[in-house]
Amino acid sequence: MTRSAAGPDPAEIYLDHAATTPVAPEAVAALGRGVALHGNPSSRHSAGQAAREAVDGARAAVARLLGCAHDGVVFTGGGSEAINLALLGTFAAAEWRGHLVTTRIEHAAVLGAAGAAATHGVAVTVVPPDPSGHVDPERIAEAIRPDTLLVSVMHANNETGAIQPVERITEIAHAAGALVHVDAVQTAGKLPIAPLRADLVSVSAHKFGGVKGVGALRVPAGHELTALIHGGGQESGYRAGTENVPGILAMAAAAEVAVTASADPVVRAHREHLRARLLAGLAELDGIRVHVDSRVMAETVSVAFPGVRGDTLADLLDLRGVHVSTGSACHAGSESPSHVLTAMGVPADLARSTARFSFGSTTTEQAVVAAAEVTVDSVRGLRRSWGATPAAVAVGAG
Ligand code: PLP
């Protein structure tokens, strides 16, 4: 499809908010204000101080999103960096001693940082989820050892939407003397994250209407954290580098909109309604399987369509103006089935037949209904054409 450089094609149905969201108009305006503030926030002169004040104001707004004091906010270059700072910064400060507990359904940023910590000598236990896609807090309790320094669990899974029992896990970890990091990248701006009692919380601006490449980590007072990026001592010494003033201002503006929306029962009810409408439309197809349908974010719908490949379906939907994903955006193009679905015990062929539909602030009922119709028609067409090739059907059915 051809796309205008000025923004999304108005005819497109964008159901990939879990990969990234359209930038909120408030964030676009803030971005412009940030670009106009040409001073370096570390400069003494008034141009620098104007930029400093703007960043301080933005920090207060992001602190409200994260539920912490404003000096507890460390701006980063995105969610992956916030996560790496949380995990590697905590273990580096402990001279790479101690034990990390995490789960098999985490985002690659957590699993990658855990792997990097292991190369420094940190012991790592990776807990599997239940077949429902949820991590049982008792499995975390069993994994915790006397030397467990940190437990890292996601608030909701990016592929399935499964909401994890992070409050119960935090209670268990704290009772055992361990710290907790929550990857709230998928939930910020959708579920309230300020009340989370975790110590460290990671968020990413582009998942709630900000721009890509900006994130934040909530760090409690007195937490021992070693910077990963060394230099001029910005962000209280936790993250060197001249601040991304436009991106930070845009993140703050998006956070204010998102915090208000996430607290609004009308918005929540609308998203639940969108989910129900999508599933009702898709239910016209035989044999579909919704991977997680309880304790799940309304906004994320992961469905297996036996008899078709998820990547083929996503490509066909794209040609028809509907943007969905086969799972995590980072796995697009990968032949191996999703590590999340595999960890849940979903057979490889069913995992490969999966598509993820994800909504957000700009999603309308009309778009969801139309997307369901196009999907039903596309799956029927693909099943018919695969039906002409028995071997191929055997790969997809399962
Ligand atoms: N954690 C989760 C659950 C995510 O979904 C993502 C992005 O897909 C990340 C972390 C990484 O965030 P970023 O894209 O800002 O690096």
mmCIF file of C-alpha atoms and ligand atoms in Angstrom:
data_model
loop_
_atom_site.group_PDB
_atom_site.id
_atom_site.type_symbol
_atom_site.label_atom_id
_atom_site.label_comp_id
_atom_site.label_asym_id
_atom_site.label_seq_id
_atom_site.Cartn_x
_atom_site.Cartn_y
_atom_site.Cartn_z
ATOM 1 C CA MET A 1 0.000 0.000 0.000
ATOM 2 C CA THR A 2 1.158 3.549 -0.563
ATOM 3 C CA ARG A 3 1.330 5.717 2.515
ATOM 4 C CA SER A 4 1.441 9.428 2.951
ATOM 5 C CA ALA A 5 4.548 10.791 4.682
ATOM 6 C CA ALA A 6 2.252 13.114 6.624
ATOM 7 C CA GLY A 7 0.636 10.382 8.733
ATOM 8 C CA PRO A 8 -1.373 7.209 8.655
ATOM 9 C CA ASP A 9 -3.585 6.434 5.696
ATOM 10 C CA PRO A 10 -7.073 7.512 6.848
ATOM 11 C CA ALA A 11 -8.522 4.356 5.306
ATOM 12 C CA GLU A 12 -6.261 2.034 7.286
ATOM 13 C CA ILE A 13 -7.591 0.062 10.229
ATOM 14 C CA TYR A 14 -4.728 0.067 12.671
ATOM 15 C CA LEU A 15 -5.054 -2.746 15.207
ATOM 16 C CA ASP A 16 -1.420 -2.990 16.271
ATOM 17 C CA HIS A 17 -1.338 -0.662 19.289
ATOM 18 C CA ALA A 18 0.655 -3.248 21.275
ATOM 19 C CA ALA A 19 3.503 -2.733 18.788
ATOM 20 C CA THR A 20 3.236 1.043 18.862
ATOM 21 C CA THR A 21 0.519 3.672 19.130
ATOM 22 C CA PRO A 22 -0.251 6.654 16.932
ATOM 23 C CA VAL A 23 1.252 9.800 18.516
ATOM 24 C CA ALA A 24 -1.401 11.664 20.536
ATOM 25 C CA PRO A 25 -2.174 15.209 19.278
ATOM 26 C CA GLU A 26 -1.192 16.558 22.717
ATOM 27 C CA ALA A 27 2.175 14.829 22.352
ATOM 28 C CA VAL A 28 2.685 16.274 18.849
ATOM 29 C CA ALA A 29 2.093 19.765 20.256
ATOM 30 C CA ALA A 30 4.503 19.118 23.157
ATOM 31 C CA LEU A 31 7.091 17.771 20.730
ATOM 32 C CA GLY A 32 6.954 21.069 18.854
ATOM 33 C CA ARG A 33 7.384 23.022 22.103
ATOM 34 C CA GLY A 34 10.375 20.833 22.960
ATOM 35 C CA VAL A 35 12.002 21.384 19.573
ATOM 36 C CA ALA A 36 11.593 25.146 20.014
ATOM 37 C CA LEU A 37 13.400 24.974 23.383
ATOM 38 C CA HIS A 38 16.883 24.964 21.889
ATOM 39 C CA GLY A 39 18.865 25.271 25.139
ATOM 40 C CA ASN A 40 20.727 22.399 26.775
ATOM 41 C CA PRO A 41 19.075 21.660 30.142
ATOM 42 C CA SER A 42 22.552 21.521 31.716
ATOM 43 C CA SER A 43 23.470 25.069 30.571
ATOM 44 C CA ARG A 44 23.442 27.907 33.124
ATOM 45 C CA HIS A 45 22.012 30.530 30.777
ATOM 46 C CA SER A 46 18.341 31.264 30.467
ATOM 47 C CA ALA A 47 17.876 29.219 27.265
ATOM 48 C CA GLY A 48 19.265 26.186 29.095
ATOM 49 C CA GLN A 49 17.193 26.896 32.179
ATOM 50 C CA ALA A 50 13.998 27.131 30.099
ATOM 51 C CA ALA A 51 14.703 23.625 28.788
ATOM 52 C CA ARG A 52 15.508 22.453 32.343
ATOM 53 C CA GLU A 53 12.208 23.788 33.657
ATOM 54 C CA ALA A 54 10.305 22.083 30.857
ATOM 55 C CA VAL A 55 12.025 18.749 31.603
ATOM 56 C CA ASP A 56 11.272 19.172 35.327
ATOM 57 C CA GLY A 57 7.592 19.784 34.544
ATOM 58 C CA ALA A 58 7.565 16.699 32.333
ATOM 59 C CA ARG A 59 9.192 14.676 35.103
ATOM 60 C CA ALA A 60 6.362 15.605 37.467
ATOM 61 C CA ALA A 61 3.771 14.375 34.926
ATOM 62 C CA VAL A 62 5.609 11.082 34.345
ATOM 63 C CA ALA A 63 5.943 10.699 38.143
ATOM 64 C CA ARG A 64 2.130 10.828 38.343
ATOM 65 C CA LEU A 65 1.931 8.058 35.734
ATOM 66 C CA LEU A 66 4.475 5.966 37.654
ATOM 67 C CA GLY A 67 3.158 6.813 41.117
ATOM 68 C CA CYS A 68 6.409 8.099 42.558
ATOM 69 C CA ALA A 69 8.203 11.266 43.599
ATOM 70 C CA HIS A 70 9.590 13.221 40.650
ATOM 71 C CA ASP A 71 13.168 12.474 41.631
ATOM 72 C CA GLY A 72 12.211 8.793 41.314
ATOM 73 C CA VAL A 73 11.838 9.105 37.517
ATOM 74 C CA VAL A 74 14.832 8.276 35.293
ATOM 75 C CA PHE A 75 14.265 9.111 31.633
ATOM 76 C CA THR A 76 15.745 6.561 29.228
ATOM 77 C CA GLY A 77 15.942 5.915 25.511
ATOM 78 C CA GLY A 78 12.884 3.614 25.565
ATOM 79 C CA GLY A 79 11.387 0.619 27.353
ATOM 80 C CA SER A 80 14.230 -1.770 26.544
ATOM 81 C CA GLU A 81 16.758 0.618 28.037
ATOM 82 C CA ALA A 82 14.658 1.157 31.185
ATOM 83 C CA ILE A 83 14.433 -2.629 31.621
ATOM 84 C CA ASN A 84 18.166 -3.134 31.053
ATOM 85 C CA LEU A 85 18.913 -0.368 33.556
ATOM 86 C CA ALA A 86 16.582 -1.957 36.117
ATOM 87 C CA LEU A 87 18.074 -5.443 35.834
ATOM 88 C CA LEU A 88 21.713 -4.877 34.938
ATOM 89 C CA GLY A 89 21.991 -1.658 36.973
ATOM 90 C CA THR A 90 20.697 -3.433 40.091
ATOM 91 C CA PHE A 91 22.996 -6.442 39.713
ATOM 92 C CA ALA A 92 26.019 -4.326 38.717
ATOM 93 C CA ALA A 93 25.510 -2.314 41.928
ATOM 94 C CA ALA A 94 25.525 -5.635 43.833
ATOM 95 C CA GLU A 95 28.808 -6.594 42.085
ATOM 96 C CA TRP A 96 26.917 -9.243 40.077
ATOM 97 C CA ARG A 97 26.142 -11.284 43.171
ATOM 98 C CA GLY A 98 22.741 -12.758 43.914
ATOM 99 C CA HIS A 99 19.875 -14.407 42.129
ATOM 100 C CA LEU A 100 17.287 -13.168 39.627
ATOM 101 C CA VAL A 101 13.825 -14.696 39.198
ATOM 102 C CA THR A 102 11.930 -13.964 36.009
ATOM 103 C CA THR A 103 9.467 -15.747 33.719
ATOM 104 C CA ARG A 104 9.456 -17.434 30.330
ATOM 105 C CA ILE A 105 6.854 -15.068 28.918
ATOM 106 C CA GLU A 106 8.845 -11.860 29.428
ATOM 107 C CA HIS A 107 9.709 -9.518 26.581
ATOM 108 C CA ALA A 108 13.066 -10.072 24.896
ATOM 109 C CA ALA A 109 14.425 -7.003 26.719
ATOM 110 C CA VAL A 110 14.001 -8.744 30.094
ATOM 111 C CA LEU A 111 15.141 -12.154 28.853
ATOM 112 C CA GLY A 112 18.123 -10.571 27.093
ATOM 113 C CA ALA A 113 19.120 -8.546 30.165
ATOM 114 C CA ALA A 114 18.731 -11.675 32.324
ATOM 115 C CA GLY A 115 21.018 -13.527 29.909
ATOM 116 C CA ALA A 116 23.567 -10.703 30.085
ATOM 117 C CA ALA A 117 23.408 -10.741 33.907
ATOM 118 C CA ALA A 118 24.044 -14.499 33.816
ATOM 119 C CA THR A 119 27.247 -13.966 31.822
ATOM 120 C CA HIS A 120 28.458 -11.817 34.757
ATOM 121 C CA GLY A 121 27.770 -14.690 37.181
ATOM 122 C CA VAL A 122 24.225 -13.856 38.320
ATOM 123 C CA ALA A 123 22.123 -16.969 38.950
ATOM 124 C CA VAL A 124 18.873 -16.813 37.003
ATOM 125 C CA THR A 125 15.667 -18.850 37.438
ATOM 126 C CA VAL A 126 13.086 -18.569 34.666
ATOM 127 C CA VAL A 127 9.606 -19.630 35.805
ATOM 128 C CA PRO A 128 7.119 -21.044 33.256
ATOM 129 C CA PRO A 129 3.532 -19.758 33.038
ATOM 130 C CA ASP A 130 0.410 -21.850 33.456
ATOM 131 C CA PRO A 131 -1.290 -22.966 30.217
ATOM 132 C CA SER A 132 -3.663 -20.031 30.834
ATOM 133 C CA GLY A 133 -0.776 -17.623 30.111
ATOM 134 C CA HIS A 134 -0.537 -16.454 33.731
ATOM 135 C CA VAL A 135 2.377 -16.896 36.085
ATOM 136 C CA ASP A 136 1.352 -18.599 39.320
ATOM 137 C CA PRO A 137 2.687 -16.574 42.284
ATOM 138 C CA GLU A 138 3.361 -19.883 44.054
ATOM 139 C CA ARG A 139 5.852 -20.812 41.310
ATOM 140 C CA ILE A 140 7.633 -17.525 41.987
ATOM 141 C CA ALA A 141 7.600 -18.267 45.736
ATOM 142 C CA GLU A 142 9.193 -21.676 45.045
ATOM 143 C CA ALA A 143 11.871 -20.090 42.851
ATOM 144 C CA ILE A 144 12.889 -17.444 45.406
ATOM 145 C CA ARG A 145 16.053 -18.312 47.341
ATOM 146 C CA PRO A 146 17.756 -16.639 50.302
ATOM 147 C CA ASP A 147 20.086 -14.825 47.852
ATOM 148 C CA THR A 148 17.313 -13.633 45.482
ATOM 149 C CA LEU A 149 17.973 -9.941 44.899
ATOM 150 C CA LEU A 150 15.353 -9.188 42.241
ATOM 151 C CA VAL A 151 12.148 -10.640 40.785
ATOM 152 C CA SER A 152 11.222 -9.274 37.332
ATOM 153 C CA VAL A 153 7.681 -9.886 36.028
ATOM 154 C CA MET A 154 5.672 -8.125 33.351
ATOM 155 C CA HIS A 155 2.391 -6.408 34.219
ATOM 156 C CA ALA A 156 0.672 -7.758 31.103
ATOM 157 C CA ASN A 157 2.010 -9.821 28.261
ATOM 158 C CA ASN A 158 2.543 -8.063 24.943
ATOM 159 C CA GLU A 159 1.483 -11.050 22.821
ATOM 160 C CA THR A 160 -1.515 -12.432 24.697
ATOM 161 C CA GLY A 161 -2.573 -9.533 26.942
ATOM 162 C CA ALA A 162 -2.542 -11.839 30.018
ATOM 163 C CA ILE A 163 -2.482 -9.668 33.143
ATOM 164 C CA GLN A 164 -0.004 -11.071 35.619
ATOM 165 C CA PRO A 165 -0.611 -11.183 39.394
ATOM 166 C CA VAL A 166 2.164 -8.664 40.023
ATOM 167 C CA GLU A 167 0.756 -7.373 43.327
ATOM 168 C CA ARG A 168 0.692 -10.861 44.862
ATOM 169 C CA ILE A 169 4.160 -11.576 43.435
ATOM 170 C CA THR A 170 5.419 -8.299 44.941
ATOM 171 C CA GLU A 171 4.036 -9.278 48.369
ATOM 172 C CA ILE A 172 5.752 -12.667 48.174
ATOM 173 C CA ALA A 173 9.061 -11.195 46.984
ATOM 174 C CA HIS A 174 9.067 -8.417 49.568
ATOM 175 C CA ALA A 175 8.265 -10.880 52.358
ATOM 176 C CA ALA A 176 11.334 -12.847 51.251
ATOM 177 C CA GLY A 177 13.486 -9.703 51.180
ATOM 178 C CA ALA A 178 13.740 -9.474 47.369
ATOM 179 C CA LEU A 179 13.168 -6.409 45.201
ATOM 180 C CA VAL A 180 10.645 -6.367 42.342
ATOM 181 C CA HIS A 181 10.826 -4.931 38.833
ATOM 182 C CA VAL A 182 7.624 -4.728 36.796
ATOM 183 C CA ASP A 183 7.756 -4.288 33.022
ATOM 184 C CA ALA A 184 4.660 -2.095 32.622
ATOM 185 C CA VAL A 185 5.387 -1.228 28.991
ATOM 186 C CA GLN A 186 2.115 -2.754 27.765
ATOM 187 C CA THR A 187 -0.097 -1.482 30.576
ATOM 188 C CA ALA A 188 1.006 2.142 31.049
ATOM 189 C CA GLY A 189 -1.850 4.293 29.864
ATOM 190 C CA LYS A 190 -4.265 1.365 29.837
ATOM 191 C CA LEU A 191 -4.277 -0.025 33.375
ATOM 192 C CA PRO A 192 -3.384 2.086 36.427
ATOM 193 C CA ILE A 193 0.286 1.546 37.224
ATOM 194 C CA ALA A 194 0.794 4.227 39.881
ATOM 195 C CA PRO A 195 -0.578 1.964 42.668
ATOM 196 C CA LEU A 196 1.872 -0.874 41.853
ATOM 197 C CA ARG A 197 3.972 -1.630 44.935
ATOM 198 C CA ALA A 198 6.921 -2.892 42.888
ATOM 199 C CA ASP A 199 10.239 -1.149 43.482
ATOM 200 C CA LEU A 200 11.257 -0.609 39.860
ATOM 201 C CA VAL A 201 8.735 -0.011 37.043
ATOM 202 C CA SER A 202 9.590 0.380 33.336
ATOM 203 C CA VAL A 203 7.461 2.218 30.764
ATOM 204 C CA SER A 204 7.864 3.243 27.129
ATOM 205 C CA ALA A 205 6.362 6.415 25.632
ATOM 206 C CA HIS A 206 5.469 5.025 22.209
ATOM 207 C CA LYS A 207 3.077 2.492 23.719
ATOM 208 C CA PHE A 208 0.784 5.206 25.104
ATOM 209 C CA GLY A 209 0.811 8.012 22.560
ATOM 210 C CA GLY A 210 4.335 9.371 22.960
ATOM 211 C CA VAL A 211 7.173 9.033 20.475
ATOM 212 C CA LYS A 212 9.558 6.139 19.944
ATOM 213 C CA GLY A 213 12.920 6.044 21.707
ATOM 214 C CA VAL A 214 11.836 7.553 25.041
ATOM 215 C CA GLY A 215 11.036 5.653 28.218
ATOM 216 C CA ALA A 216 11.288 5.911 31.959
ATOM 217 C CA LEU A 217 12.205 3.827 34.970
ATOM 218 C CA ARG A 218 10.719 4.334 38.426
ATOM 219 C CA VAL A 219 13.580 4.054 40.928
ATOM 220 C CA PRO A 220 12.870 4.200 44.671
ATOM 221 C CA ALA A 221 14.878 6.488 46.941
ATOM 222 C CA GLY A 222 17.998 4.770 48.216
ATOM 223 C CA HIS A 223 17.946 2.000 45.574
ATOM 224 C CA GLU A 224 21.462 0.930 44.606
ATOM 225 C CA LEU A 225 21.672 1.248 40.820
ATOM 226 C CA THR A 226 24.752 1.484 38.604
ATOM 227 C CA ALA A 227 24.401 3.521 35.397
ATOM 228 C CA LEU A 228 24.755 1.674 32.105
ATOM 229 C CA ILE A 229 25.547 4.860 30.162
ATOM 230 C CA HIS A 230 28.395 6.911 31.599
ATOM 231 C CA GLY A 231 29.125 10.548 30.885
ATOM 232 C CA GLY A 232 27.851 13.868 32.105
ATOM 233 C CA GLY A 233 25.900 12.640 35.126
ATOM 234 C CA GLN A 234 22.410 13.600 33.908
ATOM 235 C CA GLU A 235 19.338 11.883 35.415
ATOM 236 C CA SER A 236 20.897 11.939 38.916
ATOM 237 C CA GLY A 237 23.858 10.001 37.560
ATOM 238 C CA TYR A 238 21.702 7.028 36.497
ATOM 239 C CA ARG A 239 21.715 7.804 32.775
ATOM 240 C CA ALA A 240 24.224 10.125 31.155
ATOM 241 C CA GLY A 241 23.490 12.080 27.985
ATOM 242 C CA THR A 242 21.833 15.368 27.118
ATOM 243 C CA GLU A 243 18.129 14.891 27.684
ATOM 244 C CA ASN A 244 15.817 14.243 24.713
ATOM 245 C CA VAL A 245 13.816 17.378 25.536
ATOM 246 C CA PRO A 246 11.180 17.069 22.752
ATOM 247 C CA GLY A 247 10.663 13.351 23.343
ATOM 248 C CA ILE A 248 10.413 13.795 27.119
ATOM 249 C CA LEU A 249 7.890 16.626 26.775
ATOM 250 C CA ALA A 250 5.846 14.527 24.344
ATOM 251 C CA MET A 251 5.967 11.567 26.748
ATOM 252 C CA ALA A 252 4.699 13.732 29.604
ATOM 253 C CA ALA A 253 1.831 15.121 27.516
ATOM 254 C CA ALA A 254 0.871 11.611 26.410
ATOM 255 C CA ALA A 255 1.134 10.379 30.018
ATOM 256 C CA GLU A 256 -1.301 13.030 31.248
ATOM 257 C CA VAL A 257 -3.863 12.033 28.631
ATOM 258 C CA ALA A 258 -3.268 8.339 29.299
ATOM 259 C CA VAL A 259 -3.509 8.615 33.096
ATOM 260 C CA THR A 260 -6.881 10.362 32.761
ATOM 261 C CA ALA A 261 -8.128 7.800 30.227
ATOM 262 C CA SER A 262 -6.933 4.775 32.209
ATOM 263 C CA ALA A 263 -8.909 5.995 35.225
ATOM 264 C CA ASP A 264 -12.106 6.542 33.210
ATOM 265 C CA PRO A 265 -14.642 3.702 33.549
ATOM 266 C CA VAL A 266 -16.307 4.790 30.294
ATOM 267 C CA VAL A 267 -13.033 4.288 28.407
ATOM 268 C CA ARG A 268 -12.482 0.903 30.061
ATOM 269 C CA ALA A 269 -16.036 -0.212 29.215
ATOM 270 C CA HIS A 270 -15.591 0.919 25.604
ATOM 271 C CA ARG A 271 -12.406 -1.137 25.216
ATOM 272 C CA GLU A 272 -14.171 -4.216 26.689
ATOM 273 C CA HIS A 273 -16.976 -3.612 24.212
ATOM 274 C CA LEU A 274 -14.480 -3.449 21.321
ATOM 275 C CA ARG A 275 -12.988 -6.765 22.409
ATOM 276 C CA ALA A 276 -16.426 -8.375 22.600
ATOM 277 C CA ARG A 277 -17.378 -7.023 19.165
ATOM 278 C CA LEU A 278 -14.164 -8.312 17.587
ATOM 279 C CA LEU A 279 -14.543 -11.762 19.132
ATOM 280 C CA ALA A 280 -18.227 -11.934 18.180
ATOM 281 C CA GLY A 281 -17.288 -11.150 14.573
ATOM 282 C CA LEU A 282 -14.449 -13.698 14.481
ATOM 283 C CA ALA A 283 -16.694 -16.368 16.055
ATOM 284 C CA GLU A 284 -18.255 -16.857 12.594
ATOM 285 C CA LEU A 285 -15.148 -18.882 11.784
ATOM 286 C CA ASP A 286 -14.876 -22.544 12.763
ATOM 287 C CA GLY A 287 -12.249 -23.705 15.200
ATOM 288 C CA ILE A 288 -10.640 -20.425 16.249
ATOM 289 C CA ARG A 289 -8.902 -20.332 19.601
ATOM 290 C CA VAL A 290 -8.504 -17.243 21.780
ATOM 291 C CA HIS A 291 -5.231 -17.833 23.614
ATOM 292 C CA VAL A 292 -6.102 -15.820 26.738
ATOM 293 C CA ASP A 293 -9.645 -14.735 27.481
ATOM 294 C CA SER A 294 -9.712 -14.150 31.229
ATOM 295 C CA ARG A 295 -7.543 -11.890 33.405
ATOM 296 C CA VAL A 296 -6.618 -10.218 30.133
ATOM 297 C CA MET A 297 -6.228 -6.679 28.858
ATOM 298 C CA ALA A 298 -9.272 -5.704 26.831
ATOM 299 C CA GLU A 299 -6.960 -4.157 24.241
ATOM 300 C CA THR A 300 -5.016 -7.281 23.244
ATOM 301 C CA VAL A 301 -6.689 -10.184 21.445
ATOM 302 C CA SER A 302 -4.532 -13.120 20.419
ATOM 303 C CA VAL A 303 -6.318 -15.657 18.237
ATOM 304 C CA ALA A 304 -5.239 -18.851 16.470
ATOM 305 C CA PHE A 305 -6.858 -19.541 13.096
ATOM 306 C CA PRO A 306 -6.159 -23.243 12.462
ATOM 307 C CA GLY A 307 -5.621 -23.970 8.788
ATOM 308 C CA VAL A 308 -3.874 -20.692 7.944
ATOM 309 C CA ARG A 309 -0.498 -19.236 8.787
ATOM 310 C CA GLY A 310 -0.576 -16.128 10.948
ATOM 311 C CA ASP A 311 2.073 -14.358 8.850
ATOM 312 C CA THR A 312 0.211 -15.064 5.590
ATOM 313 C CA LEU A 313 -3.028 -13.824 7.162
ATOM 314 C CA ALA A 314 -1.357 -10.669 8.506
ATOM 315 C CA ASP A 315 0.110 -9.942 5.042
ATOM 316 C CA LEU A 316 -3.258 -10.444 3.368
ATOM 317 C CA LEU A 317 -4.992 -8.228 5.941
ATOM 318 C CA ASP A 318 -2.334 -5.581 5.341
ATOM 319 C CA LEU A 319 -3.127 -5.610 1.612
ATOM 320 C CA ARG A 320 -6.772 -5.129 2.567
ATOM 321 C CA GLY A 321 -5.961 -2.166 4.836
ATOM 322 C CA VAL A 322 -6.052 -3.894 8.228
ATOM 323 C CA HIS A 323 -2.844 -3.806 10.267
ATOM 324 C CA VAL A 324 -2.396 -6.613 12.788
ATOM 325 C CA SER A 325 0.605 -8.563 13.944
ATOM 326 C CA THR A 326 1.539 -12.213 14.290
ATOM 327 C CA GLY A 327 2.673 -11.658 17.875
ATOM 328 C CA SER A 328 5.463 -9.524 19.169
ATOM 329 C CA ALA A 329 6.638 -6.943 16.609
ATOM 330 C CA CYS A 330 10.220 -8.008 17.342
ATOM 331 C CA HIS A 331 9.429 -11.516 16.143
ATOM 332 C CA ALA A 332 7.874 -10.448 12.869
ATOM 333 C CA GLY A 333 9.527 -12.420 10.106
ATOM 334 C CA SER A 334 10.793 -15.110 12.470
ATOM 335 C CA GLU A 335 10.040 -18.718 11.545
ATOM 336 C CA SER A 336 10.176 -19.991 15.112
ATOM 337 C CA PRO A 337 6.850 -20.008 16.971
ATOM 338 C CA SER A 338 6.333 -17.410 19.681
ATOM 339 C CA HIS A 339 8.267 -18.140 22.889
ATOM 340 C CA VAL A 340 5.241 -16.976 24.876
ATOM 341 C CA LEU A 341 2.759 -19.372 23.258
ATOM 342 C CA THR A 342 5.348 -22.161 23.353
ATOM 343 C CA ALA A 343 5.855 -21.581 27.101
ATOM 344 C CA MET A 344 2.067 -21.859 27.548
ATOM 345 C CA GLY A 345 2.183 -25.273 25.866
ATOM 346 C CA VAL A 346 0.479 -24.175 22.635
ATOM 347 C CA PRO A 347 1.485 -26.591 19.822
ATOM 348 C CA ALA A 348 3.854 -25.037 17.261
ATOM 349 C CA ASP A 349 1.390 -25.231 14.357
ATOM 350 C CA LEU A 350 -1.338 -23.515 16.381
ATOM 351 C CA ALA A 351 1.138 -20.869 17.538
ATOM 352 C CA ARG A 352 2.105 -20.229 13.888
ATOM 353 C CA SER A 353 -1.550 -19.762 12.965
ATOM 354 C CA THR A 354 -1.902 -16.876 15.426
ATOM 355 C CA ALA A 355 -2.638 -13.204 14.815
ATOM 356 C CA ARG A 356 -2.727 -10.430 17.431
ATOM 357 C CA PHE A 357 -5.268 -7.615 17.234
ATOM 358 C CA SER A 358 -4.570 -4.727 19.621
ATOM 359 C CA PHE A 359 -6.553 -1.540 20.218
ATOM 360 C CA GLY A 360 -6.018 1.855 21.751
ATOM 361 C CA SER A 361 -7.295 5.383 22.070
ATOM 362 C CA THR A 362 -7.997 5.843 18.358
ATOM 363 C CA THR A 363 -9.844 2.540 17.774
ATOM 364 C CA THR A 364 -13.516 2.779 16.850
ATOM 365 C CA GLU A 365 -16.244 0.168 16.950
ATOM 366 C CA GLN A 366 -16.733 0.587 13.209
ATOM 367 C CA ALA A 367 -13.050 -0.266 12.630
ATOM 368 C CA VAL A 368 -13.217 -3.363 14.811
ATOM 369 C CA VAL A 369 -16.384 -4.652 13.133
ATOM 370 C CA ALA A 370 -14.874 -4.055 9.679
ATOM 371 C CA ALA A 371 -11.616 -5.752 10.706
ATOM 372 C CA ALA A 372 -13.519 -8.815 11.916
ATOM 373 C CA GLU A 373 -15.412 -9.021 8.590
ATOM 374 C CA VAL A 374 -12.242 -8.720 6.521
ATOM 375 C CA THR A 375 -10.503 -11.295 8.721
ATOM 376 C CA VAL A 376 -13.348 -13.810 8.430
ATOM 377 C CA ASP A 377 -13.371 -13.397 4.654
ATOM 378 C CA SER A 378 -9.580 -13.660 4.425
ATOM 379 C CA VAL A 379 -9.346 -16.750 6.621
ATOM 380 C CA ARG A 380 -12.107 -18.435 4.619
ATOM 381 C CA GLY A 381 -10.284 -17.595 1.377
ATOM 382 C CA LEU A 382 -6.953 -18.846 2.693
ATOM 383 C CA ARG A 383 -8.489 -22.032 4.046
ATOM 384 C CA ARG A 384 -10.055 -22.666 0.633
ATOM 385 C CA SER A 385 -6.798 -22.084 -1.227
ATOM 386 C CA TRP A 386 -4.731 -24.103 1.257
ATOM 387 C CA GLY A 387 -7.372 -26.796 0.915
ATOM 388 C CA ALA A 388 -6.144 -27.315 -2.636
ATOM 389 C CA THR A 389 -2.760 -28.325 -1.181
ATOM 390 C CA PRO A 390 -3.370 -31.053 1.410
ATOM 391 C CA ALA A 391 0.210 -30.997 2.729
ATOM 392 C CA ALA A 392 -0.029 -27.297 3.470
ATOM 393 C CA VAL A 393 -3.326 -27.727 5.326
ATOM 394 C CA ALA A 394 -1.680 -30.368 7.519
ATOM 395 C CA VAL A 395 0.960 -27.782 8.510
ATOM 396 C CA GLY A 396 -1.642 -25.223 9.461
ATOM 397 C CA ALA A 397 -4.320 -27.330 11.110
ATOM 398 C CA GLY A 398 -3.356 -28.597 14.477
HETATM 399 N N1 PLP B 1 8.436 -4.740 27.225
HETATM 400 C C1 PLP B 1 7.298 -5.052 26.586
HETATM 401 C C2 PLP B 1 6.263 -5.863 27.307
HETATM 402 C C3 PLP B 1 7.081 -4.603 25.283
HETATM 403 O O1 PLP B 1 5.948 -4.923 24.657
HETATM 404 C C4 PLP B 1 8.100 -3.838 24.645
HETATM 405 C C5 PLP B 1 7.930 -3.398 23.232
HETATM 406 O O2 PLP B 1 7.383 -4.093 22.422
HETATM 407 C C6 PLP B 1 9.262 -3.536 25.363
HETATM 408 C C7 PLP B 1 9.392 -4.004 26.640
HETATM 409 C C8 PLP B 1 10.366 -2.713 24.741
HETATM 410 O O3 PLP B 1 10.019 -1.366 24.680
HETATM 411 P P1 PLP B 1 10.740 -0.394 23.617
HETATM 412 O O4 PLP B 1 10.156 -0.713 22.285
HETATM 413 O O5 PLP B 1 10.391 0.988 24.052
HETATM 414 O O6 PLP B 1 12.206 -0.654 23.712
#
